[in-house]
CSV table of C-alpha atoms and ligand atoms in Angstrom, one decimal:
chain,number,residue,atom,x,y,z
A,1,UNK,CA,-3.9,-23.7,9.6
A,2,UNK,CA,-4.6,-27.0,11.0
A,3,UNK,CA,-1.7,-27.6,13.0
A,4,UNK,CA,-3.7,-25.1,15.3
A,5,UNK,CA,-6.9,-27.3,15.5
A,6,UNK,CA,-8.0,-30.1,17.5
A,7,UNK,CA,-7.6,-30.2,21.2
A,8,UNK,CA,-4.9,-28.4,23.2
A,9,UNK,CA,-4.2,-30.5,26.5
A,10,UNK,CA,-3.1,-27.5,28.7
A,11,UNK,CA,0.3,-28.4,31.0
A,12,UNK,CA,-1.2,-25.7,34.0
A,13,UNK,CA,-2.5,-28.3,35.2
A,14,UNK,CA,0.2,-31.2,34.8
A,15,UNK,CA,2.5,-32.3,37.4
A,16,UNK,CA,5.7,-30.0,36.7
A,17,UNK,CA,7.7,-32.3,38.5
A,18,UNK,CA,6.9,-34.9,35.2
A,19,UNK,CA,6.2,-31.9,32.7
A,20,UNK,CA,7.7,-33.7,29.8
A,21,UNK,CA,6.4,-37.4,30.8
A,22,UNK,CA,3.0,-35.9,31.1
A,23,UNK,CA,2.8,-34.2,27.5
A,24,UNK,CA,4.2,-37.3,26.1
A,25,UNK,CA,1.2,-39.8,27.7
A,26,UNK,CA,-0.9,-37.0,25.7
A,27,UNK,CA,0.7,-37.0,22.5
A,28,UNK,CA,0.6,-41.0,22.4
A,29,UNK,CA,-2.9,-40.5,21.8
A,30,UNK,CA,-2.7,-38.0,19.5
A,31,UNK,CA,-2.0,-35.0,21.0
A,32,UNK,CA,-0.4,-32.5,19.5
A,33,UNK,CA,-1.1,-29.0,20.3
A,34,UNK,CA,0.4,-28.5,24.1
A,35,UNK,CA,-0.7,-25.7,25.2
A,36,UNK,CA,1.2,-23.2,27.8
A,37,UNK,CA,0.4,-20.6,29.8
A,38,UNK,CA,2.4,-18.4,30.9
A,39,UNK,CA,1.1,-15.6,34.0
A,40,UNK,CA,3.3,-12.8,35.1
A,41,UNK,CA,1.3,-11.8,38.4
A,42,UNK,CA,0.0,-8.6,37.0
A,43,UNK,CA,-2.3,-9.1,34.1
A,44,UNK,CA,-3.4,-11.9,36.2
A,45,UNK,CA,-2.5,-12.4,39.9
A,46,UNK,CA,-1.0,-15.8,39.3
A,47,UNK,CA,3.0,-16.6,38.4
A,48,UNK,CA,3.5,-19.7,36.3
A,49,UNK,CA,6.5,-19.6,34.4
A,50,UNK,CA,8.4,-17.9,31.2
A,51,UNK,CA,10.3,-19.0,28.6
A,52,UNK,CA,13.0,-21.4,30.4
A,53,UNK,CA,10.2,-24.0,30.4
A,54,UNK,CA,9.1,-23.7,27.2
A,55,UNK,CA,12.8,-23.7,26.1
A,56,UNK,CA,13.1,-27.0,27.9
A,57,UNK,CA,10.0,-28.7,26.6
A,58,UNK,CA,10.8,-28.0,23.1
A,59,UNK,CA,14.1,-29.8,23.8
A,60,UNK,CA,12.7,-32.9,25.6
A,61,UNK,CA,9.9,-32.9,23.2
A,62,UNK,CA,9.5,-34.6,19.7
A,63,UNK,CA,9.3,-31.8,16.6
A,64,UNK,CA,5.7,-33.1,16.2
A,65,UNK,CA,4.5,-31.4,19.0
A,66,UNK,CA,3.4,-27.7,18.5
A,67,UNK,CA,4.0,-25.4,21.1
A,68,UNK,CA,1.0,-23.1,22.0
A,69,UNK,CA,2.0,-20.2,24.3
A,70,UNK,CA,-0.7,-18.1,25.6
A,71,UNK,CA,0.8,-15.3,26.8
A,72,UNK,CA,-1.2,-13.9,30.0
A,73,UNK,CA,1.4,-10.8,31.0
A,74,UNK,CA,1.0,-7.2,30.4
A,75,UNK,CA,3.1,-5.3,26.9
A,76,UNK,CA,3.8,-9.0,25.5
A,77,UNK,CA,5.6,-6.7,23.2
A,78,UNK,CA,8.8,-7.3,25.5
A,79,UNK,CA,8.7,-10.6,25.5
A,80,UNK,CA,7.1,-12.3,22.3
A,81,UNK,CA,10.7,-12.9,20.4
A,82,UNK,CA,12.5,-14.6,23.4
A,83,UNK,CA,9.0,-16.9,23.7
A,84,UNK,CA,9.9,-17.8,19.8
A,85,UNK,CA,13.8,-18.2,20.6
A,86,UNK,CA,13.0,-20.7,23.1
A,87,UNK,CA,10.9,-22.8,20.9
A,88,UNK,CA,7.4,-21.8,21.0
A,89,UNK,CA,5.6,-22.5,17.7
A,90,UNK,CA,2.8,-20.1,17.9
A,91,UNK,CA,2.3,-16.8,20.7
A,92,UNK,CA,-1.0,-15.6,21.9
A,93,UNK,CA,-1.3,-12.5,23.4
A,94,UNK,CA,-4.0,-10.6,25.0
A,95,UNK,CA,-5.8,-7.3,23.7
A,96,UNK,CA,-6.2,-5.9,27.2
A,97,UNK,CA,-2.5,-6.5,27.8
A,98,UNK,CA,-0.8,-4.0,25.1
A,99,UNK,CA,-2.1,-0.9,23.0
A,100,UNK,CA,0.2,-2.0,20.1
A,101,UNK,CA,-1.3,-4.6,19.0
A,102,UNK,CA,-0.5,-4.8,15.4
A,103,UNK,CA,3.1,-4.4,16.3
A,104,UNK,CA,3.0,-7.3,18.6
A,105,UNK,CA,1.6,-9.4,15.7
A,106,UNK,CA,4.1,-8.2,13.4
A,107,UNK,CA,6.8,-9.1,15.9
A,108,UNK,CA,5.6,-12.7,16.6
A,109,UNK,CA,5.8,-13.1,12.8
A,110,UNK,CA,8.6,-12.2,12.0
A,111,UNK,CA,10.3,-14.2,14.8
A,112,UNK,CA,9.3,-17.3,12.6
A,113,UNK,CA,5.6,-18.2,14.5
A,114,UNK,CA,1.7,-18.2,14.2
A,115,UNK,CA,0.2,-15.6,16.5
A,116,UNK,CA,-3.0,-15.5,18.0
A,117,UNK,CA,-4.9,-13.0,20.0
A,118,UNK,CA,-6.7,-13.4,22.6
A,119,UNK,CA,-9.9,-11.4,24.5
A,120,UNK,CA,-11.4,-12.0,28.3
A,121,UNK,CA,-15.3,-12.7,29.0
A,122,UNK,CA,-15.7,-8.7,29.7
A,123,UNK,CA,-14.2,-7.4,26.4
A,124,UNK,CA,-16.7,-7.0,23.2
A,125,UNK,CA,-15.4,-9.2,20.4
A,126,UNK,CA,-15.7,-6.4,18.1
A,127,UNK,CA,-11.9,-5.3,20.1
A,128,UNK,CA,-10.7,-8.1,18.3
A,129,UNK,CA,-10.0,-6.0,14.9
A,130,UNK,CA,-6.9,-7.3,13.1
A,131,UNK,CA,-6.7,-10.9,11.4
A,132,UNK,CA,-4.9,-13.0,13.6
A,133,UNK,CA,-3.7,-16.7,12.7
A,134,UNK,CA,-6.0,-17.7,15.9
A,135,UNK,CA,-8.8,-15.9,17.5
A,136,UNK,CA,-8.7,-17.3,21.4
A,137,UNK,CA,-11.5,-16.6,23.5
A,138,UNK,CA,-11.5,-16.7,26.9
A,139,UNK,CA,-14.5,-19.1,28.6
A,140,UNK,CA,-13.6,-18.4,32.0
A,141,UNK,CA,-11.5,-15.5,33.4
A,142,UNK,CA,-7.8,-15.5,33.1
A,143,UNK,CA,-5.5,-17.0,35.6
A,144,UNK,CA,-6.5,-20.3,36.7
A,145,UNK,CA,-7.5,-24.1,36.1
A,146,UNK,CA,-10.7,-25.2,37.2
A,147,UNK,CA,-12.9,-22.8,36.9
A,148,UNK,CA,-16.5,-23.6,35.2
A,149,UNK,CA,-17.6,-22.5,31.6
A,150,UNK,CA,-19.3,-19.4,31.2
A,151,UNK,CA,-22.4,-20.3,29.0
A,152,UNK,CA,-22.8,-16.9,27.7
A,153,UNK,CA,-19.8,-17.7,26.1
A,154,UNK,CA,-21.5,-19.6,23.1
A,155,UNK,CA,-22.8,-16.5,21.4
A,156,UNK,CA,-19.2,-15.1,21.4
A,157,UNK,CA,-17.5,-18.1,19.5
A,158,UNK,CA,-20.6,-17.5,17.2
A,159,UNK,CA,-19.5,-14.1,16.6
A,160,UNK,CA,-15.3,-14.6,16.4
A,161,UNK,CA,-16.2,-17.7,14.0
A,162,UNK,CA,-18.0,-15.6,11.4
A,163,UNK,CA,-14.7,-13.3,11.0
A,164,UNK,CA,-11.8,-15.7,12.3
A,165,UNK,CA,-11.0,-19.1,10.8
A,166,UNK,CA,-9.1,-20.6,13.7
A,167,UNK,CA,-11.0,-19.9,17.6
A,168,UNK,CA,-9.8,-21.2,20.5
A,169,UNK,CA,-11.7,-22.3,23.4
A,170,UNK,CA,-10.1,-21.5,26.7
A,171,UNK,CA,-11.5,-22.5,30.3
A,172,UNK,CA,-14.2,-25.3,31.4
A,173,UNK,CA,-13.7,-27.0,28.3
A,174,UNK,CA,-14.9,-30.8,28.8
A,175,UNK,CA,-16.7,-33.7,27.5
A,176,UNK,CA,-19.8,-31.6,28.0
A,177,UNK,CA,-18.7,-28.0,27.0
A,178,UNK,CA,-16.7,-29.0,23.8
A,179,UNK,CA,-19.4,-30.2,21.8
A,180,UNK,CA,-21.3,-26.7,21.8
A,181,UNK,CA,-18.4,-24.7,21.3
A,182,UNK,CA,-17.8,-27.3,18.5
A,183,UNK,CA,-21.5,-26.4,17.2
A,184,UNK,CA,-20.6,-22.6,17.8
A,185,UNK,CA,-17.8,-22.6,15.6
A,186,UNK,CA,-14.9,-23.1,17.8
A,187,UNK,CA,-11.8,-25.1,16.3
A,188,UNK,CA,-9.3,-25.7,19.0
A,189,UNK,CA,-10.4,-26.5,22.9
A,190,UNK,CA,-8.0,-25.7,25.2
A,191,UNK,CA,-8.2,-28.4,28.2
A,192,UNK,CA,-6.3,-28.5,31.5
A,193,UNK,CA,-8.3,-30.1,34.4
A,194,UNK,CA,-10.6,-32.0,32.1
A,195,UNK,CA,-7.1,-33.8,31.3
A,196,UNK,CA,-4.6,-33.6,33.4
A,197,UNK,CA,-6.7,-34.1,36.8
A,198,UNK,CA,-7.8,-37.0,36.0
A,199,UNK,CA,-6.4,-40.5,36.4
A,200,UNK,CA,-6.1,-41.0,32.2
A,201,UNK,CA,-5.3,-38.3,31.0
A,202,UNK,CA,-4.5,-40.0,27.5
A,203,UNK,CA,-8.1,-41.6,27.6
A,204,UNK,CA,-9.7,-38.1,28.6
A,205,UNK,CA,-7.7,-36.6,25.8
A,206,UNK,CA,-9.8,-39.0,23.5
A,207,UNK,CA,-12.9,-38.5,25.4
A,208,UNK,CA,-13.0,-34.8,24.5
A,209,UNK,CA,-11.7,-35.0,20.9
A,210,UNK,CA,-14.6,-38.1,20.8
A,211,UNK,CA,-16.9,-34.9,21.4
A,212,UNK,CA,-16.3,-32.9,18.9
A,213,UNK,CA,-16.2,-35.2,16.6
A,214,UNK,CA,-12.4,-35.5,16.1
B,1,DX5,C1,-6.6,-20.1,32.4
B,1,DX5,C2,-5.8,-20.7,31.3
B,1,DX5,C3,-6.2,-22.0,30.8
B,1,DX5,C4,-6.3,-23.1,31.8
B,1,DX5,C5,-7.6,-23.8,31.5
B,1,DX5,O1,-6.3,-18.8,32.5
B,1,DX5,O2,-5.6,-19.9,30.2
B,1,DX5,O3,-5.5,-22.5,29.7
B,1,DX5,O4,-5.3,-24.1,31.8
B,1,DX5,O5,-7.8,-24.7,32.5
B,1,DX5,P1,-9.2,-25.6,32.6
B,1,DX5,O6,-9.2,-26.4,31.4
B,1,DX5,O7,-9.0,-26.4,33.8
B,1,DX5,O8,-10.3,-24.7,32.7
B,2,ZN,ZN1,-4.6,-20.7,28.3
């Protein structure tokens, strides 16, 4: 599953204004895995956006890039086929957000996508029971850039790596943090302000993969 690996510049924090410009100054370094998140202001406080945007970056965006929606809204169930109409290649959802998890799965499937769950820093990994095309774990909580790496955070990529083949790193993922969730057994790092609030973000794209050895 490697078009799931490698580093995932996250658009939260691009300029929206130049959402399509700023994904493509990304991908000319490599980039291919964009990844999205979408809030619905109650599984987290914050709104960002649905599946409009996503419809319109898959249109102003060359087939090479792979869109990675990480779906933070509660019963995803609703809403994980019109994510996959409008273009996303693979759906995450959260286990906190739905009791029907399988179903979910099923439904992300068989709307033509990968699907991924996801778990926060305060749910065991052990809630993670199915066999998902991408484990993501959470290294901060839910709901906003910028927020620093929980440390503790190590021992649960450890864990989600013994049973999972593709983990995602989500939250305070930099030059520093990559490398040890690298080591841990992570495969994909998720990467918002580490990229996009900086003033390269193409060379800080390169400067993460650089650090896990990419
Ligand atoms: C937070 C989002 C992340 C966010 C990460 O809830 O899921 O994808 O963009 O941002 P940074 O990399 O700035 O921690
Ligand atoms: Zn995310």
């Amino acid at each position: 599953m490697s078009r799931l690996t490698g580093v995932a510049p996250s658009i939260l924090s691009a300029d929206f204004a130049r959402l399509a410009a700023q994904v493509e100054e990304v991908m000319a370094a490599g980039a291919r895995l964009i990844h999205c998140d979408v809030m619905d202001g109650h599984f987290v406080p914050p709104i960002t956006f649905g599946p409009i945007v996503v419809g319109a970056l898959r249109e102003a965006l060359p087939d090479s890039a792979v869109l990675d929606v990480h779906l933070m809204i509660e019963r995803p169930e609703r809403h994980v086929e019109e994510f996959v109409k409008a273009g996303a290649d693979h759906v995450t959802f959260h286990v906190e957000a739905t009791p029907h998890i399988d179903l979910t799965l099923n439904l992300i499937r068989e709307a033509g996508a990968s699907a991924g769950v996801a778990i926060n820093p305060g749910t065991a990994v052990g809630a993670l029971a199915v066999k998902p095309d991408m484990a993501l774990c959470m290294t901060v909580n839910p709901g906003w850039g910028g927020q620093p790496f929980i440390r503790g955070s190590l021992d649960r990529i450890r864990k989600l790596a013994d049973r999972h083949e593709v983990v995602e790193v989500d939250g305070g993922v930099d030059t520093k943090t990559a490398g040890p969730c690298s080591e841990a057994g992570a495969t994909t790092f998720v990467a918002g302000s580490a990229i996009f609030k900086t003033a390269d973000p193409a060379q800080a794209y390169s400067d993460i993969l650089a650090a896990v050895g990419g």
